[in-house]
Amino acid sequence: MLLEFMVKNFLSFEDAASLNMAGYGERIHPHHMVKGKGGNDVNLLRGALIYGANASGKSNLVKALAFVKDFVTRGREKSEPIGYTPYKFSHPDTWTRFEIAVKTKGNIYRYEITLLHGRVLIETLSRSGAHTERLIYKRTTNEEGIAELELGSRFAKLTKKEKQFITFVARGTRPNVLFLTESVERNVKVFDFMVDWFTDSLLIVTPNDKPTNLGAQLVANPDLARFVNKFIGAADTGISRLNVEPVPGTDPGQHPGETRYHLTTQHRSQLGHTEHTFELDEESDGTKRLIDLLPAYYKLTTTPELVVVIDEMGRNLHPELIAYLCEWYFDINPNPVSQLIFTTHHPSLMDLSRLRRGEIWFCEKAPDGATELYSLLEFGNTRYDKDVQTAYRQGRYGAVPRPAQVVDWGKDVV
């Protein structure tokens, strides 16, 4: 699960900005928190909603997290650039930094990446204790582009040969590749757990994402099919079920042995006497968006400690449907050990009868265009009965658009 994510000097983030999922001492909605087991463990919030005006940087936060996942899991080819964009107004010698703290395998790990001039400058993995950070490894890249490695005390029991091999792998790690990625590719098993977290426990859904071959998923997984059909029925879409039919023949991009499927929707008349089949393209954009989101929602019910991050959750969806998706996650989802983080423009969800203060976040664009990230907790002891939605609309928390007033639209306003 996610404890914290920090980004600095990336896209619209000039200074360090952190999304913190630690559960602080709020009494309301205790089921919105995954309680730690004591000792070095921590309480983690199950959700976070991120608000902000257009171009405030909400999507850039998701892009930053997606970049780190891609960099860790995919790596880079020899001549391939890392592919990141520092804050446009920063000095060319300013470091770009990412820091992520996660809970996996019963422990909390902190992973840090520092980039400069298109290469990995510093990379650190450590294990968090109650009051200390225990280094697992620190990789630095010298001026010649050679990686140097410092191993933590947990490797003291390794044989000399094992240490030499890990050091050999580190020195062979190119400046555009993470040692974490290189080590797993070279079969250094001790770091598998961290790459596995990015691969298996972090799911990011962008506004234009479509489930890969949804028809095949529905055929292969009857539980998923039942979940999707039940959800779209409960969401008042007018759809009674999805139909999945194999498509004869092959497409140019089709893999050998792969079957293509055609999806249609089945509608029943309000009187219940007749049924009609519709093409998926005939459905509304909101219905198609809902169908696109449901595989991720299904995984929230079946995958312990899964973190799902959705950019523009409310795209094409009615506010009441977004509220239903939110309430379903917190109140009905049978898997309470998971996290849902999403960006949204809908203030109707900003209600302390629905959410904890620590679950409400804001992205604000500063006068220089840089993004600032903060939560409702930073506004002091906000009363639980306060109308935070109205306060937000009035601009008391920032993160709302402020359109300029044009006196005369008949004149040149450029």
Coordinates of C-alpha atoms in Angstrom, one line a residue:
M1 CA 0.0 0.0 0.0
L2 CA 1.0 3.6 -0.5
L3 CA 2.2 5.6 2.5
E4 CA 3.7 8.7 0.7
F5 CA 4.7 9.9 -2.7
M6 CA 6.9 13.0 -3.3
V7 CA 7.8 14.7 -6.5
K8 CA 10.1 17.7 -7.1
N9 CA 11.1 19.5 -10.3
F10 CA 8.9 17.5 -12.7
L11 CA 6.3 19.0 -15.1
S12 CA 4.5 21.7 -13.0
F13 CA 6.1 20.7 -9.7
E14 CA 8.9 23.1 -8.9
D15 CA 9.3 22.5 -5.1
A16 CA 8.8 19.2 -3.3
A17 CA 5.1 18.2 -3.1
S18 CA 3.9 15.2 -1.1
L19 CA 0.7 13.1 -1.1
N20 CA 0.6 11.5 2.3
M21 CA -1.7 8.6 3.0
A22 CA -0.9 8.2 6.7
G23 CA -4.0 8.0 8.9
Y24 CA -4.0 10.6 11.6
G25 CA -6.1 10.8 14.7
E26 CA -9.5 11.6 13.2
R27 CA -12.5 9.8 14.8
I28 CA -14.9 9.9 11.9
H29 CA -15.2 7.1 9.3
P30 CA -12.8 4.6 11.1
H31 CA -13.5 2.1 8.3
H32 CA -11.8 4.4 5.9
M33 CA -8.5 3.5 7.5
V34 CA -6.4 0.3 7.4
K35 CA -5.0 0.1 10.9
G36 CA -1.4 -0.8 11.6
K37 CA -0.5 -3.7 13.7
G38 CA 1.6 -1.8 16.2
G39 CA 5.4 -1.4 16.5
N40 CA 6.8 0.1 13.4
D41 CA 3.5 -0.2 11.5
V42 CA 1.3 2.8 10.6
N43 CA -2.3 3.5 9.9
L44 CA -3.1 4.1 6.2
L45 CA -6.0 5.9 4.6
R46 CA -8.0 3.9 2.1
G47 CA -8.7 6.8 -0.2
A48 CA -7.8 10.3 -1.4
L49 CA -9.7 12.7 -3.6
I50 CA -7.6 15.4 -5.3
Y51 CA -9.3 18.7 -6.3
G52 CA -8.0 21.6 -8.3
A53 CA -8.8 23.9 -11.2
N54 CA -7.9 23.0 -14.7
A55 CA -4.2 23.2 -15.3
S56 CA -3.5 23.2 -11.6
G57 CA -1.3 20.0 -11.8
K58 CA -3.7 17.2 -10.6
S59 CA -2.9 15.1 -13.7
N60 CA 0.8 15.9 -13.4
L61 CA 0.8 14.2 -10.0
V62 CA -0.6 11.1 -11.6
K63 CA 1.8 11.4 -14.4
A64 CA 4.7 11.6 -12.0
L65 CA 3.6 8.4 -10.3
A66 CA 3.1 6.7 -13.7
F67 CA 6.6 7.8 -14.7
V68 CA 8.2 6.1 -11.7
K69 CA 6.2 2.9 -12.3
D70 CA 7.2 2.8 -16.0
F71 CA 10.8 3.6 -15.2
V72 CA 11.0 0.8 -12.6
T73 CA 9.1 -1.9 -14.5
R74 CA 10.0 -1.2 -18.1
G75 CA 13.6 0.1 -17.8
R76 CA 15.2 1.8 -20.8
E77 CA 17.1 0.6 -23.9
K78 CA 20.8 1.5 -24.3
S79 CA 20.2 4.6 -26.4
E80 CA 16.7 5.4 -25.1
P81 CA 16.3 8.7 -23.1
I82 CA 14.8 8.4 -19.7
G83 CA 12.0 10.6 -20.9
Y84 CA 11.1 13.1 -18.2
T85 CA 10.3 16.8 -18.2
P86 CA 11.7 19.0 -15.4
Y87 CA 9.8 22.2 -14.3
K88 CA 10.2 24.6 -17.2
F89 CA 11.5 27.5 -15.2
S90 CA 13.9 25.6 -13.0
H91 CA 17.7 26.0 -13.3
P92 CA 19.2 23.4 -15.7
D93 CA 21.3 22.0 -12.8
T94 CA 18.3 21.4 -10.6
W95 CA 17.8 17.9 -9.5
T96 CA 14.5 16.1 -10.3
R97 CA 13.5 13.9 -7.4
F98 CA 10.9 11.2 -6.7
E99 CA 10.4 9.5 -3.3
I100 CA 7.8 6.8 -2.6
A101 CA 7.1 5.0 0.7
V102 CA 5.1 1.8 0.4
K103 CA 4.0 -1.0 2.7
T104 CA 4.6 -4.4 1.3
K105 CA 5.5 -7.8 2.8
G106 CA 4.6 -6.4 6.2
N107 CA 7.3 -3.7 6.1
I108 CA 7.6 -0.1 5.0
Y109 CA 10.2 0.7 2.4
R110 CA 11.3 4.1 1.0
Y111 CA 12.6 4.3 -2.5
E112 CA 14.2 7.5 -3.9
I113 CA 15.3 8.5 -7.4
T114 CA 17.3 11.6 -8.2
L115 CA 17.8 12.6 -11.9
L116 CA 20.0 15.2 -13.5
H117 CA 20.8 15.9 -17.1
G118 CA 18.9 12.9 -18.3
R119 CA 20.6 10.3 -16.1
V120 CA 20.2 8.6 -12.7
L121 CA 22.3 10.5 -10.2
I122 CA 21.3 8.9 -7.0
E123 CA 19.0 5.9 -6.2
T124 CA 18.3 4.7 -2.7
L125 CA 16.2 1.9 -1.2
S126 CA 15.8 1.8 2.6
R127 CA 13.6 0.1 5.2
S128 CA 11.7 2.4 7.6
G129 CA 11.8 1.6 11.3
A130 CA 10.1 3.4 14.2
H131 CA 12.6 6.2 14.3
T132 CA 15.3 5.3 11.8
E133 CA 15.8 4.5 8.1
R134 CA 17.9 1.4 7.5
L135 CA 19.8 1.5 4.2
I136 CA 19.3 -1.4 1.9
Y137 CA 21.4 0.1 -0.9
K138 CA 22.5 3.4 -2.3
R139 CA 23.5 3.7 -6.0
T140 CA 25.3 6.8 -7.3
T141 CA 26.5 7.6 -10.8
N142 CA 29.9 9.3 -11.1
E143 CA 31.0 11.8 -13.7
E144 CA 32.2 9.0 -16.0
G145 CA 28.7 7.5 -15.9
I146 CA 29.8 4.5 -13.8
A147 CA 27.4 3.3 -11.1
E148 CA 28.8 2.9 -7.6
L149 CA 27.0 0.9 -4.9
E150 CA 26.8 1.1 -1.1
L151 CA 25.1 -1.9 0.5
G152 CA 23.4 -1.7 3.9
S153 CA 24.0 -3.9 6.9
R154 CA 21.4 -6.5 5.9
F155 CA 23.8 -7.8 3.3
A156 CA 26.5 -8.5 5.8
K157 CA 25.7 -12.2 5.7
L158 CA 26.2 -12.5 2.0
T159 CA 29.2 -14.4 0.8
K160 CA 32.0 -12.5 -0.8
K161 CA 31.0 -14.0 -4.2
E162 CA 27.4 -12.8 -3.8
K163 CA 28.5 -9.3 -2.9
Q164 CA 30.9 -9.2 -5.9
F165 CA 28.1 -10.2 -8.2
I166 CA 25.8 -7.5 -6.9
T167 CA 28.6 -4.9 -7.3
F168 CA 29.3 -6.2 -10.8
V169 CA 25.6 -5.7 -11.7
A170 CA 25.7 -2.2 -10.3
R171 CA 28.7 -1.2 -12.2
G172 CA 27.1 -2.5 -15.4
T173 CA 24.0 -0.4 -14.8
R174 CA 23.8 2.3 -17.4
P175 CA 23.1 5.9 -16.4
N176 CA 19.6 5.8 -18.0
V177 CA 18.6 2.6 -16.0
L178 CA 17.7 2.1 -12.4
F179 CA 19.8 -0.4 -10.4
L180 CA 16.6 -1.8 -9.1
T181 CA 15.4 -2.7 -12.6
E182 CA 18.8 -3.9 -13.7
S183 CA 19.3 -6.2 -10.6
V184 CA 15.9 -7.9 -11.2
E185 CA 16.7 -8.5 -14.9
R186 CA 20.1 -10.0 -13.8
N187 CA 18.3 -12.4 -11.5
V188 CA 19.3 -10.7 -8.2
K189 CA 16.2 -11.9 -6.3
V190 CA 16.7 -9.9 -3.1
F191 CA 15.1 -6.8 -4.7
D192 CA 12.2 -8.6 -6.4
F193 CA 9.7 -7.4 -3.8
M194 CA 10.0 -3.7 -4.7
V195 CA 9.6 -4.3 -8.5
D196 CA 6.7 -6.6 -7.7
W197 CA 5.0 -3.8 -5.8
F198 CA 5.1 -1.5 -8.8
T199 CA 4.0 -4.3 -11.2
D200 CA 1.3 -6.0 -9.1
S201 CA 0.1 -3.5 -6.5
L202 CA 0.0 -0.2 -8.3
L203 CA -2.7 0.2 -11.0
I204 CA -3.0 3.6 -12.8
V205 CA -5.9 4.5 -15.0
T206 CA -5.7 7.6 -17.2
P207 CA -8.6 9.4 -18.9
N208 CA -8.2 7.6 -22.2
D209 CA -7.2 4.1 -20.9
K210 CA -9.2 1.1 -22.2
P211 CA -9.1 -2.3 -20.6
T212 CA -6.9 -4.6 -22.7
N213 CA -9.2 -7.0 -24.7
L214 CA -12.1 -6.7 -22.2
G215 CA -14.0 -9.4 -24.0
A216 CA -11.3 -12.0 -23.4
Q217 CA -11.1 -11.0 -19.8
L218 CA -14.9 -11.5 -19.4
V219 CA -14.8 -14.9 -21.0
A220 CA -11.8 -16.0 -19.0
N221 CA -13.1 -14.7 -15.7
P222 CA -16.8 -15.4 -15.0
D223 CA -16.5 -13.6 -11.6
L224 CA -15.4 -10.4 -13.4
A225 CA -18.3 -10.8 -15.9
R226 CA -20.8 -11.2 -13.0
F227 CA -19.3 -8.2 -11.3
V228 CA -19.5 -5.9 -14.4
N229 CA -23.0 -6.9 -15.2
K230 CA -24.2 -6.4 -11.7
F231 CA -22.5 -3.1 -11.4
I232 CA -23.8 -1.6 -14.6
G233 CA -27.3 -2.8 -13.7
A234 CA -27.1 -1.1 -10.3
A235 CA -25.7 2.1 -11.9
D236 CA -29.0 2.7 -13.7
T237 CA -27.5 2.6 -17.2
G238 CA -30.4 0.8 -18.7
I239 CA -28.1 -2.1 -19.6
S240 CA -29.1 -5.5 -18.4
R241 CA -25.9 -7.3 -19.4
L242 CA -22.9 -7.2 -21.7
N243 CA -22.8 -9.7 -24.6
V244 CA -19.4 -11.2 -25.7
E245 CA -19.1 -12.9 -29.0
P246 CA -15.9 -14.2 -30.7
V247 CA -14.9 -12.5 -33.9
P248 CA -14.1 -14.8 -36.8
G249 CA -10.9 -14.3 -38.7
T250 CA -7.7 -12.5 -37.6
D251 CA -6.5 -8.9 -37.4
P252 CA -3.0 -7.8 -38.5
G253 CA -2.0 -7.1 -34.9
Q254 CA -3.5 -10.3 -33.5
H255 CA -1.2 -12.7 -31.8
P256 CA -1.2 -16.4 -32.7
G257 CA -3.9 -18.3 -30.8
E258 CA -5.5 -15.1 -29.6
T259 CA -9.3 -14.7 -30.0
R260 CA -10.8 -11.4 -30.6
Y261 CA -14.2 -10.6 -29.1
H262 CA -17.0 -8.2 -29.9
L263 CA -18.9 -6.5 -27.1
T264 CA -22.5 -5.4 -27.3
T265 CA -25.0 -4.3 -24.6
Q266 CA -28.3 -5.7 -23.9
H267 CA -31.2 -3.4 -23.0
R268 CA -34.6 -4.4 -21.6
S269 CA -37.6 -2.1 -22.0
Q270 CA -38.9 -0.5 -18.9
L271 CA -41.9 -2.7 -19.0
G272 CA -39.6 -5.7 -19.3
H273 CA -41.4 -7.3 -22.3
T274 CA -38.7 -6.8 -25.0
E275 CA -34.9 -6.7 -25.2
H276 CA -32.7 -5.0 -27.7
T277 CA -29.0 -5.2 -28.5
F278 CA -26.9 -2.1 -29.0
E279 CA -23.3 -1.6 -30.2
L280 CA -21.0 -0.3 -27.6
D281 CA -20.4 2.8 -29.7
E282 CA -24.1 3.6 -29.4
E283 CA -23.8 3.9 -25.6
S284 CA -23.2 7.3 -24.0
D285 CA -19.6 8.4 -23.2
G286 CA -20.5 8.1 -19.5
T287 CA -21.6 4.5 -19.8
K288 CA -18.4 3.6 -21.8
R289 CA -16.3 5.4 -19.2
L290 CA -18.0 3.4 -16.4
I291 CA -17.4 0.1 -18.3
D292 CA -13.7 1.1 -18.7
L293 CA -13.4 1.6 -14.9
L294 CA -15.1 -1.6 -13.8
P295 CA -12.1 -4.0 -14.3
A296 CA -10.1 -1.8 -12.0
Y297 CA -12.9 -1.7 -9.5
Y298 CA -13.1 -5.5 -9.7
K299 CA -9.4 -5.8 -8.8
L300 CA -10.1 -3.7 -5.7
T301 CA -12.4 -6.5 -4.5
T302 CA -9.9 -9.3 -5.2
T303 CA -6.4 -8.0 -4.7
P304 CA -5.2 -7.3 -1.2
E305 CA -3.2 -4.1 -0.7
L306 CA -3.9 -2.9 -4.3
V307 CA -3.5 0.8 -5.0
V308 CA -5.7 2.1 -7.8
V309 CA -5.0 5.7 -9.0
I310 CA -7.6 7.2 -11.5
D311 CA -7.1 10.4 -13.3
E312 CA -10.3 12.3 -14.0
M313 CA -12.6 9.9 -12.2
G314 CA -15.6 12.0 -13.1
R315 CA -14.9 12.3 -16.8
N316 CA -18.3 12.0 -18.6
L317 CA -19.9 10.6 -15.4
H318 CA -22.9 12.1 -13.6
P319 CA -22.1 13.5 -10.1
E320 CA -24.5 11.0 -8.5
L321 CA -22.8 8.1 -10.2
I322 CA -19.4 9.3 -9.0
A323 CA -20.8 9.5 -5.5
Y324 CA -22.1 5.9 -5.9
L325 CA -18.6 4.8 -7.1
C326 CA -17.1 6.5 -4.1
E327 CA -19.6 5.1 -1.6
W328 CA -19.4 1.6 -3.0
Y329 CA -15.6 1.6 -2.5
F330 CA -15.7 2.7 1.1
D331 CA -18.9 1.0 2.3
I332 CA -19.6 -2.0 0.1
N333 CA -16.2 -3.2 -1.2
P334 CA -15.5 -6.6 0.5
N335 CA -11.7 -5.9 0.4
P336 CA -11.0 -3.2 3.0
V337 CA -7.2 -3.5 2.6
S338 CA -6.8 -1.4 -0.6
Q339 CA -6.5 2.2 -1.7
L340 CA -8.4 4.3 -4.2
I341 CA -6.9 7.7 -5.2
F342 CA -8.5 9.8 -7.9
T343 CA -8.6 13.4 -9.2
T344 CA -12.0 15.0 -9.6
H345 CA -13.7 18.3 -10.2
H346 CA -16.9 17.4 -8.4
P347 CA -17.3 19.3 -5.0
S348 CA -20.4 17.3 -4.2
L349 CA -18.1 14.6 -2.8
M350 CA -16.4 17.1 -0.5
D351 CA -18.5 16.3 2.5
L352 CA -17.2 15.3 5.9
S353 CA -20.2 13.0 6.3
R354 CA -18.6 11.0 3.5
L355 CA -14.9 11.6 3.9
R356 CA -12.1 12.2 6.4
R357 CA -10.3 15.5 6.3
G358 CA -7.1 13.7 5.4
E359 CA -8.7 12.2 2.3
I360 CA -9.4 15.6 0.7
W361 CA -6.5 17.1 -1.2
F362 CA -6.0 20.2 -3.3
C363 CA -3.7 21.2 -6.1
E364 CA -3.2 24.9 -6.4
K365 CA -1.4 26.8 -9.1
A366 CA 0.9 29.4 -7.6
P367 CA 1.4 32.8 -9.4
D368 CA 4.5 31.5 -11.1
G369 CA 2.6 28.5 -12.4
A370 CA 4.1 25.9 -10.1
T371 CA 1.8 23.4 -8.4
E372 CA 1.3 23.3 -4.7
L373 CA -0.3 20.2 -3.0
Y374 CA -1.9 20.2 0.4
S375 CA -4.8 18.5 2.3
L376 CA -7.8 19.8 4.2
L377 CA -5.9 18.8 7.4
E378 CA -3.6 21.8 6.8
F379 CA -6.5 24.2 7.5
G380 CA -6.5 23.5 11.2
N381 CA -9.2 21.8 13.2
T382 CA -12.0 21.9 10.7
R383 CA -15.3 21.0 12.4
Y384 CA -16.8 17.8 11.2
D385 CA -20.1 19.5 10.7
K386 CA -18.6 22.3 8.6
D387 CA -19.9 22.8 5.1
V388 CA -16.6 22.4 3.4
Q389 CA -18.2 22.2 -0.1
T390 CA -19.5 25.8 0.2
A391 CA -16.2 26.9 1.7
Y392 CA -14.3 25.4 -1.2
R393 CA -16.6 27.1 -3.8
Q394 CA -15.9 30.4 -2.0
G395 CA -12.2 29.9 -2.5
R396 CA -11.3 29.4 1.2
Y397 CA -9.1 26.4 0.4
G398 CA -7.8 27.6 -3.0
A399 CA -7.6 25.2 -5.9
V400 CA -10.6 26.8 -7.7
P401 CA -10.5 28.6 -11.1
R402 CA -10.6 32.4 -11.0
P403 CA -11.7 33.5 -14.5
A404 CA -10.8 37.0 -15.4
Q405 CA -13.7 39.5 -15.9
V406 CA -13.5 41.0 -19.4
V407 CA -15.1 44.4 -19.5
D408 CA -15.8 44.6 -23.2
W409 CA -15.8 41.5 -25.3
G410 CA -16.0 43.6 -28.4
K411 CA -12.4 44.8 -27.9
D412 CA -9.2 43.0 -28.5
V413 CA -8.6 41.1 -25.2
V414 CA -5.2 39.5 -26.2

